[in-house]
Coordinates of C-alpha atoms and ligand atoms in Angstrom, one line a residue:
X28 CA 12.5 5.8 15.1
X29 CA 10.2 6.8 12.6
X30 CA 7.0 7.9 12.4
X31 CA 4.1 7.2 9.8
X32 CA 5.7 7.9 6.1
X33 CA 5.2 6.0 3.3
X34 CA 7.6 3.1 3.0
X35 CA 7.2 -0.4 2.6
X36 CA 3.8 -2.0 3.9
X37 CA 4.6 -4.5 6.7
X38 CA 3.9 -7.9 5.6
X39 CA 2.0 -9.1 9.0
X40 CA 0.8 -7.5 12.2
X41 CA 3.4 -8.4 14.1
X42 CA 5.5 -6.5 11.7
X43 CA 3.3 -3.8 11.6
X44 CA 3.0 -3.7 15.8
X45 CA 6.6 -3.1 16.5
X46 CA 6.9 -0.4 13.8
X47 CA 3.7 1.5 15.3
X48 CA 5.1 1.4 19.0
X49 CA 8.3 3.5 17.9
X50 CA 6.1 5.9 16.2
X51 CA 6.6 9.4 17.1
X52 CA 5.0 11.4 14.4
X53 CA 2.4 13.7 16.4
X54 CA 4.5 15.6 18.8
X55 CA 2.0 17.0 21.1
X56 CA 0.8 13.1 21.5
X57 CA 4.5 12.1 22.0
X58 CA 5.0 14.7 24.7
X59 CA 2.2 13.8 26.5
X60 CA 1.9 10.2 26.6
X61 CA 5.7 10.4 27.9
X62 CA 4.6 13.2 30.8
X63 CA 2.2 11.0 32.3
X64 CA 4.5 7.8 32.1
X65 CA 7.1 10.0 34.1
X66 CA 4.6 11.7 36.4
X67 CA 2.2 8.6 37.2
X68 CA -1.0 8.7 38.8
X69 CA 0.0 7.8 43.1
X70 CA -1.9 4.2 42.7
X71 CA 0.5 3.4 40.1
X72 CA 3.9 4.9 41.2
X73 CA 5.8 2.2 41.6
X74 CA 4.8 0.8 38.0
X75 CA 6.9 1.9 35.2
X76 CA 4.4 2.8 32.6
X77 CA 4.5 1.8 28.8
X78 CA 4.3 5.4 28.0
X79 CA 4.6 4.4 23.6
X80 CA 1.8 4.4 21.5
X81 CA -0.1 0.8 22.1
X82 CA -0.8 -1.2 19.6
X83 CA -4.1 -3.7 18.5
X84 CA -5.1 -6.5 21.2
X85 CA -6.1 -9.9 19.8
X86 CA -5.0 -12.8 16.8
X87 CA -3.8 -11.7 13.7
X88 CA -6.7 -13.7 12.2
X89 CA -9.3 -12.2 13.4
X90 CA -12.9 -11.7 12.0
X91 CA -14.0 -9.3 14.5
X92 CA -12.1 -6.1 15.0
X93 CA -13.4 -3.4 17.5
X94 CA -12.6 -0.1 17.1
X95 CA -12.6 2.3 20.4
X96 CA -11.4 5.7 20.6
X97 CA -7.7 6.0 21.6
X98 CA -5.6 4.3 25.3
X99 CA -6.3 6.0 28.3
X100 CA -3.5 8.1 30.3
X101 CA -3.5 5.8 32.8
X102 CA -5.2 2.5 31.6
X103 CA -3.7 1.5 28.2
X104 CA -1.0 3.8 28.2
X105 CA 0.1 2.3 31.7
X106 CA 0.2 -0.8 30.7
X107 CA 0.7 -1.0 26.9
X108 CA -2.3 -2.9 26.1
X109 CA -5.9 -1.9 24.6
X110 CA -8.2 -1.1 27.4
X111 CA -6.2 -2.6 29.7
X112 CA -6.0 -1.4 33.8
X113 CA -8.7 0.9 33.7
X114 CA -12.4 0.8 34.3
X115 CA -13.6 1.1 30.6
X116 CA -12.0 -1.9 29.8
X117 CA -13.5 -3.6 32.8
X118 CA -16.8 -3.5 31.1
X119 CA -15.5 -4.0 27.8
X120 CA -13.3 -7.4 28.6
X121 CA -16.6 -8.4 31.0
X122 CA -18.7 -8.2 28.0
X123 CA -16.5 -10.0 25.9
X124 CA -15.9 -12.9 28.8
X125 CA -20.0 -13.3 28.7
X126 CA -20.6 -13.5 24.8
X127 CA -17.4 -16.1 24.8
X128 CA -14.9 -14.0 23.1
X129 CA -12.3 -13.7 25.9
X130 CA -10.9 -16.3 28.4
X131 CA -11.4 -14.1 31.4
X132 CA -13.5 -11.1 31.9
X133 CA -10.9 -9.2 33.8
X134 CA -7.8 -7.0 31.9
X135 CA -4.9 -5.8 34.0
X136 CA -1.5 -6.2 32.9
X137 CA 0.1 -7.7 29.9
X138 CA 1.3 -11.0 30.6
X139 CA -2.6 -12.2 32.9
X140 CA -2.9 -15.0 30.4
X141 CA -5.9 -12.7 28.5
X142 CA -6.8 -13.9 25.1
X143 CA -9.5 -13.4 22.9
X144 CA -10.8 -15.5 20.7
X145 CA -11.3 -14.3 16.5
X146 CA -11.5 -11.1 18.1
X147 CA -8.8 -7.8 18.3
X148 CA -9.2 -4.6 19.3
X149 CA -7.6 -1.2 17.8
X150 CA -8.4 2.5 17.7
X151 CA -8.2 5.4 15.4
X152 CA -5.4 7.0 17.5
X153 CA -3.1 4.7 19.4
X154 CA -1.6 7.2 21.6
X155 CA -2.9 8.6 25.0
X156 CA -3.8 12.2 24.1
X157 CA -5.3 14.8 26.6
X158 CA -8.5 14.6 28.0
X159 CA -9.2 12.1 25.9
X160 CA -9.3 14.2 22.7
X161 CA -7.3 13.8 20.0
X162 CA -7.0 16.7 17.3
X163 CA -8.5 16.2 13.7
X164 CA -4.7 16.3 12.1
X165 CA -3.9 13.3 15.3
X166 CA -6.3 11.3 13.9
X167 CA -5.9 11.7 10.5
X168 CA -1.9 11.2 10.9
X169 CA -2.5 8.4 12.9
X170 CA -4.7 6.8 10.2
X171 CA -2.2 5.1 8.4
X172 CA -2.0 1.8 11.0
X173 CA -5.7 1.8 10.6
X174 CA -5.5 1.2 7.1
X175 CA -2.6 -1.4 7.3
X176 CA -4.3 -3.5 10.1
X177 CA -7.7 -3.7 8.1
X178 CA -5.7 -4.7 5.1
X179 CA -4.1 -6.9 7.0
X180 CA -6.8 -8.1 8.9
X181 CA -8.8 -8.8 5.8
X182 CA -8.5 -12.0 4.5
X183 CA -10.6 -13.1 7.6
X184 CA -12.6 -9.8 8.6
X185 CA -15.7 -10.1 9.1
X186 CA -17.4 -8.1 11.6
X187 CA -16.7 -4.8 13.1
X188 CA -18.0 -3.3 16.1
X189 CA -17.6 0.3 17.0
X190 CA -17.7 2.2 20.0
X191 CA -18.7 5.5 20.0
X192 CA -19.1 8.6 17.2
X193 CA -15.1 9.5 17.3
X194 CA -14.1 5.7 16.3
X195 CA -17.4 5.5 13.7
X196 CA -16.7 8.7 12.1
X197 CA -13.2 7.9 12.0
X198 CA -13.6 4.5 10.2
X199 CA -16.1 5.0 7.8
X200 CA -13.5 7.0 5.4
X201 CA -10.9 4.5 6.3
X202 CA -12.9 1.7 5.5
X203 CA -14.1 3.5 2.0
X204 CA -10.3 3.7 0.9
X205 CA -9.7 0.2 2.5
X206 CA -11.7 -1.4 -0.4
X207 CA -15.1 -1.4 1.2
X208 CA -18.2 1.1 -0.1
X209 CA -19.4 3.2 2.1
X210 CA -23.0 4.3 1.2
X211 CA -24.3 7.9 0.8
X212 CA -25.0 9.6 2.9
X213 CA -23.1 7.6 5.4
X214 CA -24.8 5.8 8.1
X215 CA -25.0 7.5 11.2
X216 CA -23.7 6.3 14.8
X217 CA -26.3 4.8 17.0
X218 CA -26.0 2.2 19.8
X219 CA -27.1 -1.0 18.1
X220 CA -27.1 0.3 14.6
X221 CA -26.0 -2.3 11.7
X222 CA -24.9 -1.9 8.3
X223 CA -23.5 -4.3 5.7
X224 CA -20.8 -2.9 3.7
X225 CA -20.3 -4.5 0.2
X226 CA -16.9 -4.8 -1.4
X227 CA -15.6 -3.0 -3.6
X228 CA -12.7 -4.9 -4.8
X229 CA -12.2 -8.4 -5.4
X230 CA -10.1 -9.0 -2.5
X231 CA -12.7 -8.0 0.1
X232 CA -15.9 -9.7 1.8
X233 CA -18.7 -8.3 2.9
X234 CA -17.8 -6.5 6.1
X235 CA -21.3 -5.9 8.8
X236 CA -20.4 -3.0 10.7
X237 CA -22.2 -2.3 14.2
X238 CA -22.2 0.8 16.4
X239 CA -22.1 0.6 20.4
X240 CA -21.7 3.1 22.6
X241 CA -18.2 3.8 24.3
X242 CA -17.7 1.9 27.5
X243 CA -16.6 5.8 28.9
X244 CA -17.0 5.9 32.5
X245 CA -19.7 8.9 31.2
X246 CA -21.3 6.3 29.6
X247 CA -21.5 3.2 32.0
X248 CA -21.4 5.1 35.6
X249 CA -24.8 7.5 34.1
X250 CA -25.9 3.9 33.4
X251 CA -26.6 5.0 29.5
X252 CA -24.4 1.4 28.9
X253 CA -24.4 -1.5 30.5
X254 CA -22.3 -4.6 30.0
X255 CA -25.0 -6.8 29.1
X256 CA -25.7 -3.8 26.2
X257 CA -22.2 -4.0 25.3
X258 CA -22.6 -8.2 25.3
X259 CA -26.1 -7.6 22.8
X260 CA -23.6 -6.4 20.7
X261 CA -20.9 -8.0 20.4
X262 CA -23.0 -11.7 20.6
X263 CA -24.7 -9.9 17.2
X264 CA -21.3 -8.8 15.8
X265 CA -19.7 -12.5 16.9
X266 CA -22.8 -13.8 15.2
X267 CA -22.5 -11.8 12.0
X268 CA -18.7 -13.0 11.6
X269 CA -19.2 -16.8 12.0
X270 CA -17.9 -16.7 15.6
X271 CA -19.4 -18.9 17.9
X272 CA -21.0 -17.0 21.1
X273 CA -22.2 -17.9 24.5
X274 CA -25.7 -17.2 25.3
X275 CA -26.9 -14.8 27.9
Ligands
SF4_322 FE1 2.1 7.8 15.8 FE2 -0.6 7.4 16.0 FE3 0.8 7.9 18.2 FE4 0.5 9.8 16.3 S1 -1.1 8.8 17.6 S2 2.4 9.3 17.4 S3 0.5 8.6 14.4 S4 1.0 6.1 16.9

């Protein structure tokens, strides 16, 4: 197993997915993700968590990617899918069932028939970490299959919507070395904010970038979010990438 050193860049994502599940390269990440696969929450004893780091959700041609934060203990990191068992993801994949980007608007094991449609979904840091709060050196080590999916993900990319400050401020330097520009100062995180990054290399399209809050239960049980907020946006971002959308 390896973790995330320079070598040769996958040549598609399902390459690149089955390199980033054997990564071990942040150990306090590693020992933690694996503690709460062995220790389980009681709901979930008698399921054998995925307990690895997960890797992006959706097609491999995708023109909308959303970015969230990293997989929860016991949601994504149970189940080994993005936002997947756990009540974040409930509002996320209901959103995404009502704007007409996901088959079904419920998430709970890989294998339920979910798909999405020109949409996939990735984070900064694809491990569980504690408390939901990955260090500065976790997220920059982990930064390397953030850079290989967009590259990968860019003949098509179009849209990208982000949820939450962590994943925004987090991308925005990713993005600036993926062969977008960034403007200065950079934009700031807001819920419904929208900028339009221009290229800046031939082998990039313009890429419209949206913020949305994170569908934290903080968020969505204060009733600060919403899922029909969380539709807005992603009907806008859909919109933006040439995706067609269901109406409200
Ligand atoms: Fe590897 Fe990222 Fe997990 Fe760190 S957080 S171990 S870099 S997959």
């Amino acid at each position: 197993m390896r973790g995330p050193l320079p070598g040769p860049e996958p040549d598609n994502l399902e390459q690149m997915d089955a390199e980033l599940v054997e990564c071990r390269a942040c150990p306090r990440l590693v020992a933690w993700r694996e503690q709460v696969a062995r220790e389980k929450r009681a709901a979930f004893r008698d399921e054998e968590y995925w307990g690895r780091p997960v890797p992006g959700f959706g097609p491999p041609d995708a023109s909308l990617l959303i970015v969230g934060l990293a997989p929860a203990a016991h949601g994504g990191n149970r189940t080994g899918r993005m936002f997947t068992g756990d009540r974040s993801g409930d509002v996320l994949y209901g959103a995404l069932y009502e704007a007409g980007l996901a088959s079904q608007p419920v998430a709970t094991h890989r294998g339920d028939g979910l798909e999405l449609f020109g949409t996939r979904i990735t984070s900064p840091v694809h491990c569980a970490p504690p408390a939901n709060k990955p260090t500065v050196l976790e997220r920059d080590t982990c930064r390397r299959w953030l850079e290989q999916e967009l590259d990968l993900l860019s003949p098509t990319l179009r849209s990208v919507v982000v949820l939450g400050g962590f994943g925004w401020q987090s991308l925005l330097p990713v993005l600036a070395s993926a062969g977008w520009t960034v403007p200065t100062p950079r934009p700031k995180f807001a819920h419904g904010a929208h900028v339009v990054l221009e290229p800046a290399s031939d082998a990039r399209q313009p890429l419209h970038l949206f913020g949305c809050y994170h569908v934290s239960q903080q968020n969505t049980f204060t009733g600060r979010l919403t899922q029909d907020m969380v539709a807005t946006v992603l009907r806008d971002a859909a919109r933006a990438a040439g995706l067609p959308v269901k109406s409200p």
